[in-house]
mmCIF file of C-alpha atoms and ligand atoms in Angstrom:
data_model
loop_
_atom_site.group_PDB
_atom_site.id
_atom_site.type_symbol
_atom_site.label_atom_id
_atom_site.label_comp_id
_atom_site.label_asym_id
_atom_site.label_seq_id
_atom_site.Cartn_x
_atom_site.Cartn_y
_atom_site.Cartn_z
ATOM 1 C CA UNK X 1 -39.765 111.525 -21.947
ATOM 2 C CA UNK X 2 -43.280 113.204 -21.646
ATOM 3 C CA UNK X 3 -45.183 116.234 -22.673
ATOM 4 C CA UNK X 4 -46.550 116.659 -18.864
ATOM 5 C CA UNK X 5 -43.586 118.842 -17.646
ATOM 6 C CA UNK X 6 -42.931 122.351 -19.694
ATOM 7 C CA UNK X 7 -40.268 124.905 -18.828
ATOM 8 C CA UNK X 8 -41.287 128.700 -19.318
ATOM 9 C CA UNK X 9 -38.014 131.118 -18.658
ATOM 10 C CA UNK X 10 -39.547 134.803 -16.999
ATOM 11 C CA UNK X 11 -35.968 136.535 -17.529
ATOM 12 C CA UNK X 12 -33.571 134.089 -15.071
ATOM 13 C CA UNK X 13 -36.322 133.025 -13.531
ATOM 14 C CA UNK X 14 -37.518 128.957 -14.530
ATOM 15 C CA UNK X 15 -41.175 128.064 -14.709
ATOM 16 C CA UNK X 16 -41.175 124.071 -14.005
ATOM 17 C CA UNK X 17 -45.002 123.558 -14.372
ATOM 18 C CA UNK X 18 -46.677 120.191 -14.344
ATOM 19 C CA UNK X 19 -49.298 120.175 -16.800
ATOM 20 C CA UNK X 20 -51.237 116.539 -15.942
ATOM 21 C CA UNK X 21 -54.403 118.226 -14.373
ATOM 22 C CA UNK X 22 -56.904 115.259 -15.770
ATOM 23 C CA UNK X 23 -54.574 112.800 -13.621
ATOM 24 C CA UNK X 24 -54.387 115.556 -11.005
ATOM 25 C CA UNK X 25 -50.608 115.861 -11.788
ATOM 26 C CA UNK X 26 -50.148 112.446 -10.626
ATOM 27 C CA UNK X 27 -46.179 111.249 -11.101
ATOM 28 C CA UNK X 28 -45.197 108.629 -13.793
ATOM 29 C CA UNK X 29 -41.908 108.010 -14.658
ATOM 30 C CA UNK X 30 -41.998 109.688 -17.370
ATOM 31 C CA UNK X 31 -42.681 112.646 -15.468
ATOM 32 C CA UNK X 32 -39.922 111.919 -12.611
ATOM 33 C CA UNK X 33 -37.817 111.428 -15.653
ATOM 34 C CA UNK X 34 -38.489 114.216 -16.738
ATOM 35 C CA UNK X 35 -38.039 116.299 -13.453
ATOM 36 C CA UNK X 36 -34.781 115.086 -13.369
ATOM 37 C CA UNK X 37 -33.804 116.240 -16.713
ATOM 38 C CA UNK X 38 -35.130 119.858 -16.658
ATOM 39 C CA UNK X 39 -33.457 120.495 -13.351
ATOM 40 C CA UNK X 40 -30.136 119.127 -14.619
ATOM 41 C CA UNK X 41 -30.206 121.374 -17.565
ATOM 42 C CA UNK X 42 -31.699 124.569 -16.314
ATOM 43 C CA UNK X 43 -30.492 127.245 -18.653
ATOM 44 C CA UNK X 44 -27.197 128.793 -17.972
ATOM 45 C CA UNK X 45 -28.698 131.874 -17.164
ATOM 46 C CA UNK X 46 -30.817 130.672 -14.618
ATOM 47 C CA UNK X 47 -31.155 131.980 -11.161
ATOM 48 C CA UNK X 48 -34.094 131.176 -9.340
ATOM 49 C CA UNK X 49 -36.914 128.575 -10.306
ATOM 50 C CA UNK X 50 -40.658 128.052 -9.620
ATOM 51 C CA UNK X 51 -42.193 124.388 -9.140
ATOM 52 C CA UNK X 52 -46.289 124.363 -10.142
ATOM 53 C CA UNK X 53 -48.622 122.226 -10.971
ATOM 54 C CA UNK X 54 -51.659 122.796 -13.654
ATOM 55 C CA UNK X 55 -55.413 122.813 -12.619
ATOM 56 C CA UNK X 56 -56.570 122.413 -9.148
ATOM 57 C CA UNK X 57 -54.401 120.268 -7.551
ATOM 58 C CA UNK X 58 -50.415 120.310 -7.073
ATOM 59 C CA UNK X 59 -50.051 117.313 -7.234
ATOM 60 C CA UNK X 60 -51.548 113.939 -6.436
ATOM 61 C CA UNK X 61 -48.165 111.511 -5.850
ATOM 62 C CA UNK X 62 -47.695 108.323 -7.575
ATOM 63 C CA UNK X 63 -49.231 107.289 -10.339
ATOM 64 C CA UNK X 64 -51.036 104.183 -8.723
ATOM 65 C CA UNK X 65 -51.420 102.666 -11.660
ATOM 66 C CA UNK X 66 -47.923 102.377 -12.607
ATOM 67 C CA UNK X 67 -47.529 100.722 -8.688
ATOM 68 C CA UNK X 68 -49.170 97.071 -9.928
ATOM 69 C CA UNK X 69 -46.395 96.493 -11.861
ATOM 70 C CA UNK X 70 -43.739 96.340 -9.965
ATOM 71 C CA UNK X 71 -41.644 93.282 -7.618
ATOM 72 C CA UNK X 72 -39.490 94.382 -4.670
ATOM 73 C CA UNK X 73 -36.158 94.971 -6.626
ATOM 74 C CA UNK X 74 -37.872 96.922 -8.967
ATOM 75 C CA UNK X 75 -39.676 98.867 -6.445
ATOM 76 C CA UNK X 76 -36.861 99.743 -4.517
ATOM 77 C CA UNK X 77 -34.784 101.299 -7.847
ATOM 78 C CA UNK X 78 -37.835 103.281 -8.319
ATOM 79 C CA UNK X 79 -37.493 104.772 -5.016
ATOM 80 C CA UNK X 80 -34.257 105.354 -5.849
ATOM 81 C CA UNK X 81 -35.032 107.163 -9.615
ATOM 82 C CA UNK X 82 -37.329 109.901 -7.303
ATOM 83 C CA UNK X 83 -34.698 109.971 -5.279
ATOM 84 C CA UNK X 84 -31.641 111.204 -7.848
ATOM 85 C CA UNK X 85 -34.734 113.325 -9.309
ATOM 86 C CA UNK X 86 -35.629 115.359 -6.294
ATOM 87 C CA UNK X 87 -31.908 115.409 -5.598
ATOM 88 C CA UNK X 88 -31.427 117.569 -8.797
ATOM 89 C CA UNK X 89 -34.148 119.884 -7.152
ATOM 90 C CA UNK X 90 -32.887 120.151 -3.383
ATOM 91 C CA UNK X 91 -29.245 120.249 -4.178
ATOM 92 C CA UNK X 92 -29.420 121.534 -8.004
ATOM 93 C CA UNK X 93 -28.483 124.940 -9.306
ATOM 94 C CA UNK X 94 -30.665 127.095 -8.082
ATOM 95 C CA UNK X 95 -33.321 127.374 -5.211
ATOM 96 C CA UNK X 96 -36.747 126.539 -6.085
ATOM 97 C CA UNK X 97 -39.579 127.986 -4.747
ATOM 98 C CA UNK X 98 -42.677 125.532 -5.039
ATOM 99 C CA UNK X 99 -46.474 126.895 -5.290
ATOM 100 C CA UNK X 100 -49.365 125.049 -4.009
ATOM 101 C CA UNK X 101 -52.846 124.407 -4.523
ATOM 102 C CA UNK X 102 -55.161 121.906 -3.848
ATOM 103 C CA UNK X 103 -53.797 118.126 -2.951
ATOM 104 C CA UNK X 104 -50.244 117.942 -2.376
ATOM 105 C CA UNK X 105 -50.456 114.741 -0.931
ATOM 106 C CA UNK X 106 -47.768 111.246 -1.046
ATOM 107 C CA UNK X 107 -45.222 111.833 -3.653
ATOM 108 C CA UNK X 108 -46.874 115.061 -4.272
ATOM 109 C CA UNK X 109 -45.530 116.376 -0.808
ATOM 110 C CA UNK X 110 -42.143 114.309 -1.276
ATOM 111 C CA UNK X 111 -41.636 116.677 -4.118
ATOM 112 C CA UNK X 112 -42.793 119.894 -2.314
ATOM 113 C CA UNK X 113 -40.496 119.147 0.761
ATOM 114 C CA UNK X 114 -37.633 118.914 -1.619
ATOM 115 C CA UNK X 115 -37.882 122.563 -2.685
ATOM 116 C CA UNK X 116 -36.725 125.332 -0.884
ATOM 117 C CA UNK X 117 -39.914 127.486 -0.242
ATOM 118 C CA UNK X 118 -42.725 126.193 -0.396
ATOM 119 C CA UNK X 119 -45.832 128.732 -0.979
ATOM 120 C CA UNK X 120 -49.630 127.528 -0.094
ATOM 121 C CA UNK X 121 -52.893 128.932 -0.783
ATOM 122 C CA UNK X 122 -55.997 128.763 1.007
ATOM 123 C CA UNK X 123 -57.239 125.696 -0.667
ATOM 124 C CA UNK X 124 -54.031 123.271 0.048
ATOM 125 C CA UNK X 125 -53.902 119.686 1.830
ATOM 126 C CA UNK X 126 -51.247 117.815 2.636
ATOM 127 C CA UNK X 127 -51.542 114.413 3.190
ATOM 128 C CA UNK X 128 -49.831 110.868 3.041
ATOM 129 C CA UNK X 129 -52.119 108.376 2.008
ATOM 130 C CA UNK X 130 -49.314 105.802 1.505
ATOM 131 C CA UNK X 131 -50.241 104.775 5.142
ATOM 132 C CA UNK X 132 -53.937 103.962 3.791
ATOM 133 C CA UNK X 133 -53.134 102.583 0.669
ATOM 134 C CA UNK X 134 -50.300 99.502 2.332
ATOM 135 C CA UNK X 135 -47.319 101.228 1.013
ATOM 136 C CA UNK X 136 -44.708 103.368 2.382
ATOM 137 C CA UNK X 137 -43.050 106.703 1.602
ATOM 138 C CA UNK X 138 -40.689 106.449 -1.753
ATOM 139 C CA UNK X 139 -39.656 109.736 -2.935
ATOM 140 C CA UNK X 140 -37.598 110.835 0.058
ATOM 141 C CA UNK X 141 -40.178 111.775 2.246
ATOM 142 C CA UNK X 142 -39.433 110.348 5.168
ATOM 143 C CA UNK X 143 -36.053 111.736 5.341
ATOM 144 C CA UNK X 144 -37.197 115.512 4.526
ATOM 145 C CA UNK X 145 -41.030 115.809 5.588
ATOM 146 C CA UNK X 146 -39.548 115.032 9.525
ATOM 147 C CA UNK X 147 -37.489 117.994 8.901
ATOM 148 C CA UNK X 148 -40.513 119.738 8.504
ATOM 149 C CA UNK X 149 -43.003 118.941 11.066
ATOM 150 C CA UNK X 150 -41.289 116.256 12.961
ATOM 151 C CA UNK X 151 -41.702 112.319 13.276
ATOM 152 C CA UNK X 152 -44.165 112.647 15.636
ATOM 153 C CA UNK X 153 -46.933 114.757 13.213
ATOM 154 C CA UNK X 154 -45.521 112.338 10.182
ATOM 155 C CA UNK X 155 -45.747 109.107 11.816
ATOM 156 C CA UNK X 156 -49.403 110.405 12.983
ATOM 157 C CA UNK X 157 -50.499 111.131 9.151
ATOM 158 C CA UNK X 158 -49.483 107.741 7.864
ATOM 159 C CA UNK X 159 -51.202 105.545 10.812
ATOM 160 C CA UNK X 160 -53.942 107.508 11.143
ATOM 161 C CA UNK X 161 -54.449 108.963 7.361
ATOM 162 C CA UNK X 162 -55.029 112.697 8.679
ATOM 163 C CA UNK X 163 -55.054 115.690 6.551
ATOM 164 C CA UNK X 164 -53.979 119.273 7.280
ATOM 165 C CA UNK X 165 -55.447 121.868 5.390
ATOM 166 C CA UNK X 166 -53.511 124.720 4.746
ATOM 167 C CA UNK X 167 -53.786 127.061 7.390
ATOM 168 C CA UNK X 168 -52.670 124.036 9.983
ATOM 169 C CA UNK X 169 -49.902 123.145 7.207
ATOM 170 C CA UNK X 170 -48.148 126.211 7.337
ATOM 171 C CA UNK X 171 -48.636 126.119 11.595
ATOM 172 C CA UNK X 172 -46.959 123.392 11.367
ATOM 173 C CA UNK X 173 -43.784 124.320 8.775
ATOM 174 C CA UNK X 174 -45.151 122.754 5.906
ATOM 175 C CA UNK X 175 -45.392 125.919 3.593
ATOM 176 C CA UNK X 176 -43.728 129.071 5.003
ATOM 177 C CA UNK X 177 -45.947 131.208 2.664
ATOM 178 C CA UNK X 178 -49.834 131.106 2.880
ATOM 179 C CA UNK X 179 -51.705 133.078 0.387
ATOM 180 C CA UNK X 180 -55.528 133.402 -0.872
ATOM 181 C CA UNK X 181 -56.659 130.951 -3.483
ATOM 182 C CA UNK X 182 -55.710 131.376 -6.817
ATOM 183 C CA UNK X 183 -52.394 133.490 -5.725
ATOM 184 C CA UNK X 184 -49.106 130.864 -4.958
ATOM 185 C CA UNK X 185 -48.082 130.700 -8.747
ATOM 186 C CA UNK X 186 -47.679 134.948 -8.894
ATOM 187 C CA UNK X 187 -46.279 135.288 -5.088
ATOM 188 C CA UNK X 188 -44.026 132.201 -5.559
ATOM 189 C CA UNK X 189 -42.552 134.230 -8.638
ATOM 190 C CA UNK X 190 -42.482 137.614 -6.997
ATOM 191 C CA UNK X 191 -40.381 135.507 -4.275
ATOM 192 C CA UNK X 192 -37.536 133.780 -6.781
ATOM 193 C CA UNK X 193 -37.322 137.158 -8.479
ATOM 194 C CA UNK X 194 -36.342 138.148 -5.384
ATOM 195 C CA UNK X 195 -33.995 135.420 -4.573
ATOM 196 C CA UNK X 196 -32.715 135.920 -8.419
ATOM 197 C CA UNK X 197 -31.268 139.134 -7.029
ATOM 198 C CA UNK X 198 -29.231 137.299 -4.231
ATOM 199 C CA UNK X 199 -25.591 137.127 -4.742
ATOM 200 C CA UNK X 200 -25.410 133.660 -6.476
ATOM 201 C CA UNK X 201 -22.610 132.190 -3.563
ATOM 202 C CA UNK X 202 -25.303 132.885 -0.715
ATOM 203 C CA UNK X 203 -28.188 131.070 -2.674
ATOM 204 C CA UNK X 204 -25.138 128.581 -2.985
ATOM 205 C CA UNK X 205 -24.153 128.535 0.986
ATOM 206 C CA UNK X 206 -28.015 128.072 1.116
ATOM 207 C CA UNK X 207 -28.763 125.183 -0.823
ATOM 208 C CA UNK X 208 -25.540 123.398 -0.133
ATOM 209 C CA UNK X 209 -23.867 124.096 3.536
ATOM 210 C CA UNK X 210 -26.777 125.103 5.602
ATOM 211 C CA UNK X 211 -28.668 121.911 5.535
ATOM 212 C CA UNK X 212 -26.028 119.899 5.529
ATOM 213 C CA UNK X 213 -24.151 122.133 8.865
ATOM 214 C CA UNK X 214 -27.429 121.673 10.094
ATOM 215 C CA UNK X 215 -27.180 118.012 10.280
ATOM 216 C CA UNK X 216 -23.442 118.403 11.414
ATOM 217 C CA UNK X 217 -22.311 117.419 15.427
ATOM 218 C CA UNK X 218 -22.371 121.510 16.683
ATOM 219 C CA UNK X 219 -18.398 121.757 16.856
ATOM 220 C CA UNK X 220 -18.010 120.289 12.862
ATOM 221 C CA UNK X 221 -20.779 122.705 12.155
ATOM 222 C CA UNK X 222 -19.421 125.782 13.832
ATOM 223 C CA UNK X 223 -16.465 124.706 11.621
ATOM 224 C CA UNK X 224 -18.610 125.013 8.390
ATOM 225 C CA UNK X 225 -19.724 127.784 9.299
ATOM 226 C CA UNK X 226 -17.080 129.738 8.992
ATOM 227 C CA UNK X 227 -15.981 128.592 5.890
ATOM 228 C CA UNK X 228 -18.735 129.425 4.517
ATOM 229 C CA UNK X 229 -19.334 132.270 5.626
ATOM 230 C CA UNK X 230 -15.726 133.696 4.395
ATOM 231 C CA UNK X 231 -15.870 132.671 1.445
ATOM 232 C CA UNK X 232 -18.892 134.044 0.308
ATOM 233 C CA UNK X 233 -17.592 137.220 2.401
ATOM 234 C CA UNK X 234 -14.554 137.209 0.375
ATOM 235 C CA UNK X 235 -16.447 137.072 -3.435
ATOM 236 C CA UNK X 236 -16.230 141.049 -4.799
ATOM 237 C CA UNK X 237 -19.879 140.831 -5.098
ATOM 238 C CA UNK X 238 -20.337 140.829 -1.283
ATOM 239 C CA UNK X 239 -17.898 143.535 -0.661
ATOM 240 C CA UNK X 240 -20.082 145.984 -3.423
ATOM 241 C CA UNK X 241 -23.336 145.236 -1.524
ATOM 242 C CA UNK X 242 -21.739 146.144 1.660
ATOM 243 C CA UNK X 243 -20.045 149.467 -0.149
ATOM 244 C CA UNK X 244 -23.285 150.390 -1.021
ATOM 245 C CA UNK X 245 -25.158 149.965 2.064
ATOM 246 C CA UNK X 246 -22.966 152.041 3.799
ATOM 247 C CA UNK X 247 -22.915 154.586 0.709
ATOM 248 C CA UNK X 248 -27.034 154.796 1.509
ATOM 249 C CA UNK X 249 -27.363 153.172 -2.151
ATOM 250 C CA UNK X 250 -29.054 149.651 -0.286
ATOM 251 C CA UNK X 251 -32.062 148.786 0.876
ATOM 252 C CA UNK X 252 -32.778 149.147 4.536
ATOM 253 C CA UNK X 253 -34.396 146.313 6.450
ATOM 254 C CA UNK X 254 -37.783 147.313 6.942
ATOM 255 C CA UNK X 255 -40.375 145.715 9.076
ATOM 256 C CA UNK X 256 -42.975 144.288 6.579
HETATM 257 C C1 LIG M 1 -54.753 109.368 -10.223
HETATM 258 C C2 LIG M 1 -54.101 109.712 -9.029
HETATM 259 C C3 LIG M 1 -52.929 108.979 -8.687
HETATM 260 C C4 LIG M 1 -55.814 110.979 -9.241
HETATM 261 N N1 LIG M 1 -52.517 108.016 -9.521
HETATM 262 N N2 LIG M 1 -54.303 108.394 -11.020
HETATM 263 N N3 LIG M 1 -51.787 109.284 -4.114
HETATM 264 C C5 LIG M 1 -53.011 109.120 -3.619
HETATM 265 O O1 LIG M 1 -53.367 108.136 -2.992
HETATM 266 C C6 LIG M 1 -53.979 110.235 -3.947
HETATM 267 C C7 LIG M 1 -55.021 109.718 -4.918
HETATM 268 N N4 LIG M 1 -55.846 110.803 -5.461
HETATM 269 C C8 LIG M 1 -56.832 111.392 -4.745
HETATM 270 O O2 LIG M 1 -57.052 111.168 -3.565
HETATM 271 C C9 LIG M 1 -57.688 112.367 -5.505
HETATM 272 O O3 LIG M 1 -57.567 112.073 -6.882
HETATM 273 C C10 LIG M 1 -57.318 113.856 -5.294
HETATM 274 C C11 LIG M 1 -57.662 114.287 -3.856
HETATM 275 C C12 LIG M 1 -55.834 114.116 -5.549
HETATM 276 C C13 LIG M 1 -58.096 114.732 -6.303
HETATM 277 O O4 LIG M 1 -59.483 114.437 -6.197
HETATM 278 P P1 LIG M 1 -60.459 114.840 -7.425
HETATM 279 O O5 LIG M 1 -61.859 114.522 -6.986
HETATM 280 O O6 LIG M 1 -60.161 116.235 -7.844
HETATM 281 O O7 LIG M 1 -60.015 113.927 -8.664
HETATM 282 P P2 LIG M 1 -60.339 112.382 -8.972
HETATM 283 O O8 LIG M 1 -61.695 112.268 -9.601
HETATM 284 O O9 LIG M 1 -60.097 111.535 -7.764
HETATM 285 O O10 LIG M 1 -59.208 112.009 -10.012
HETATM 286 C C14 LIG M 1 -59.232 112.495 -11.358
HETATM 287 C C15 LIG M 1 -58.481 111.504 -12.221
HETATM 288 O O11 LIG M 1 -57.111 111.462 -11.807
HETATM 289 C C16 LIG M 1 -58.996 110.082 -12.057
HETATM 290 O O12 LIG M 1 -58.774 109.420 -13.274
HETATM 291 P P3 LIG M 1 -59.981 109.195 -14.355
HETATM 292 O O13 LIG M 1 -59.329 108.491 -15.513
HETATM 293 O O14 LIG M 1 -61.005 108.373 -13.617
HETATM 294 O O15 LIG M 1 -60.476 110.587 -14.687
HETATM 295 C C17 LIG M 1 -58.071 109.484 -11.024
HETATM 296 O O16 LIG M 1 -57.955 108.079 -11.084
HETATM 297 C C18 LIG M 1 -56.751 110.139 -11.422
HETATM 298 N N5 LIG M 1 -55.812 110.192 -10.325
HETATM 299 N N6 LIG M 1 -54.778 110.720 -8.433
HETATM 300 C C19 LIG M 1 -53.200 107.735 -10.655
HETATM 301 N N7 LIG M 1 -52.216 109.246 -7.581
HETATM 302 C C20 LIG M 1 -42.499 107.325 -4.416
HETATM 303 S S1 LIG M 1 -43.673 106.715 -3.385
HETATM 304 C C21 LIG M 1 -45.004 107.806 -3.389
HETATM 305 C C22 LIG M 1 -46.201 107.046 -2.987
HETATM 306 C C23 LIG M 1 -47.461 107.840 -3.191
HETATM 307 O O17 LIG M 1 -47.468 108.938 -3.680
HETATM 308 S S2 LIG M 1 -48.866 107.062 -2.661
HETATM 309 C C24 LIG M 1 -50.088 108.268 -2.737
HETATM 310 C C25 LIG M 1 -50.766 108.271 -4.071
#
C-alpha cells in the first residue's frame, strides 16, 4: 500500500504515525488506503491509539496532485474511500487520540475531526483551503468539523479562506488539549494510556452510543441512554471499580 504510515505498539497503546514530512504528510491513496487498513487490524491487544504526523506539519490534506486526475464519478468514490477510512478511525476499536502540529488543514483536519481527542500545540493551524482552491470538503468534513465549531465558523473558513491558529482553535472546540510546541505526541500518549485503563465497554459506550444518542430526537436518546448505561453497569468490571472506590482502593476525583 505505502511505506508513509508505520504502526509502533507502546504496551496496548498504537502509534499510527504518518511519516510523509517532505510532502508535509499530504494524503494519497495509498496512504488513505493504508489508514484504513491499520485501523481495521489494530492488534488484538490494543486499547487506546495515537494519530501523528512526522516533521512539522500534521498534515497537509489531499495530495493535489493526485486531484488532476480525476472525472466526477471517480471523484465522488474517492470521497467515499476517505470516508470508509476515517470510519475505521471514528467508529473503530478503540479511541484515538490525535496530536497536532503545524498545518492541519483540508483533509488534514477531516482526519483530525474524526478522532476522538484531538491534542494541539502552540504552533497548530487549522484551515480549509478547499474553499480557495474550487473544491469542496471530501473526507467527511463537513459532516464532523460542524460538530466542532459550528456551520457558521466552517462556512466562514471556506468563503473567506481564514485560518485559526491554535490558541483560537482550541477556543473554538477544535483541539480540547493545547500544549507548548514540540509536546502533543508525549501528552497525546500520556492521555490514551490513560484511556487504556478505562473499562473497555465505557470507551465502547463512548465511541459508539454517545455520538450517535447525541444525534437522537431527546425521548429516543433518553432511551439509549439507559441502555447503555446498564449494560456497561452490569459488566463485573464496573461493579470491581465501584467495590474499590468505596473500599478507599480508587482514585479520588481531584481538581487538577
Ligand atoms: C503538497 C501538499 C498537498 C504540500 N498536496 N503536495 N491542501 C492544501 O491546499 C494545503 C497545501 N499546502 C500548503 O499550504 C503548505 O504546503 C503547508 C502550509 C501545508 C506547508 O508549508 P511549507 O512551506 O512547510 O511546505 P511547502 O514548501 O509548501 O511544501 C513542501 C512540499 O510538500 C512541496 O513539494 P516539493 O516537491 O516542491 O518539495 C509541496 O508541493 C508539497 N505539498 N502540501 C501535494 N496538499 C478529501 S477532500 C480533501 C481536500 C483537501 O484536502 S484540499 C486542501 C489541500
Amino acid at each position: 500500500m505505502t511505506s508513509d504510515l508505520h504502526l509502533e505498539m507502546h504496551d496496548d497503546v498504537a502509534v499510527v504515525r504518518i511519516t510523509r514530512a517532505a510532502k508535509r504528510n499530504a494524503l494519497n491513496d495509498g496512504l488513505i488506503l493504508a489508514l484504513r487498513h491499520t485501523f481495521d487490524t489494530l492488534p488484538a491487544h490494543t486499547k487506546a491509539a495515537v494519530l501523528c504526523g512526522s516533521g512539522e506539519h500534521f498534515c497537509a490534506g489531499l495530495d493535489l496532485s493526485e486531484l488532476q486526475t480525476r472525472d466526477a464519478g471517480e471523484g465522488m468514490h474517492h470521497a467515499r474511500l476517505w470516508h470508509s477510512a476515517f470510519e475505521r478511525i471514528q467508529f473503530g476499536a478503540v479511541p484515538v487520540v490525535a496530536a497536532l502540529q503545524g498545518a492541519v488543514v483540508g483533509g488534514g483536519l477531516e482526519l483530525a475531526a474524526s478522532c476522538h481527542i484531538r491534542v494541539a500545540d502552540d504552533t497548530t493551524f487549522y484551515a480549509l483551503p478547499e474553499g480557495t482552491r474550487g473544491i469542496f470538503v471530501g473526507g467527511g468534513g463537513a459532516v464532523r468539523i460542524p460538530k466542532l465549531i459550528g456551520v457558521a465558523r466552517m462556512t466562514d473558513m471556506m468563503m473567506t479562506g481564514r485560518v485559526y491558529n491554535a490558541v483560537d482553535g482550541e477556543r473554538i472546540g477544535f483541539a480540547q488539549y493545547l500544549v507548548p510546541a514540540g509536546t502533543a505526541f508525549d501528552k497525546a500518549l500520556e492521555l490514551a494510556k490513560r484511556i487504556a485503563t478505562n473499562a473497555p465497554l465505557t470507551n465502547y459506550a463512548l465511541m459508539h452510543a454517545l455520538p450517535r444518542i447525541a444525534e437522537q430526537a431527546a425521548d429516543h436518546g433518553f432511551v439509549t441512554e439507559s441502555l447503555m448505561s446498564s449494560i456497561t453497569q452490569a459488566a463485573p468490571e464496573a461493579k470491581a471499580r465501584v467495590e474499590a472506590f468505596l473500599q478507599g482502593r480508587a482514585a479520588k476525583v481531584e481538581s487538577q
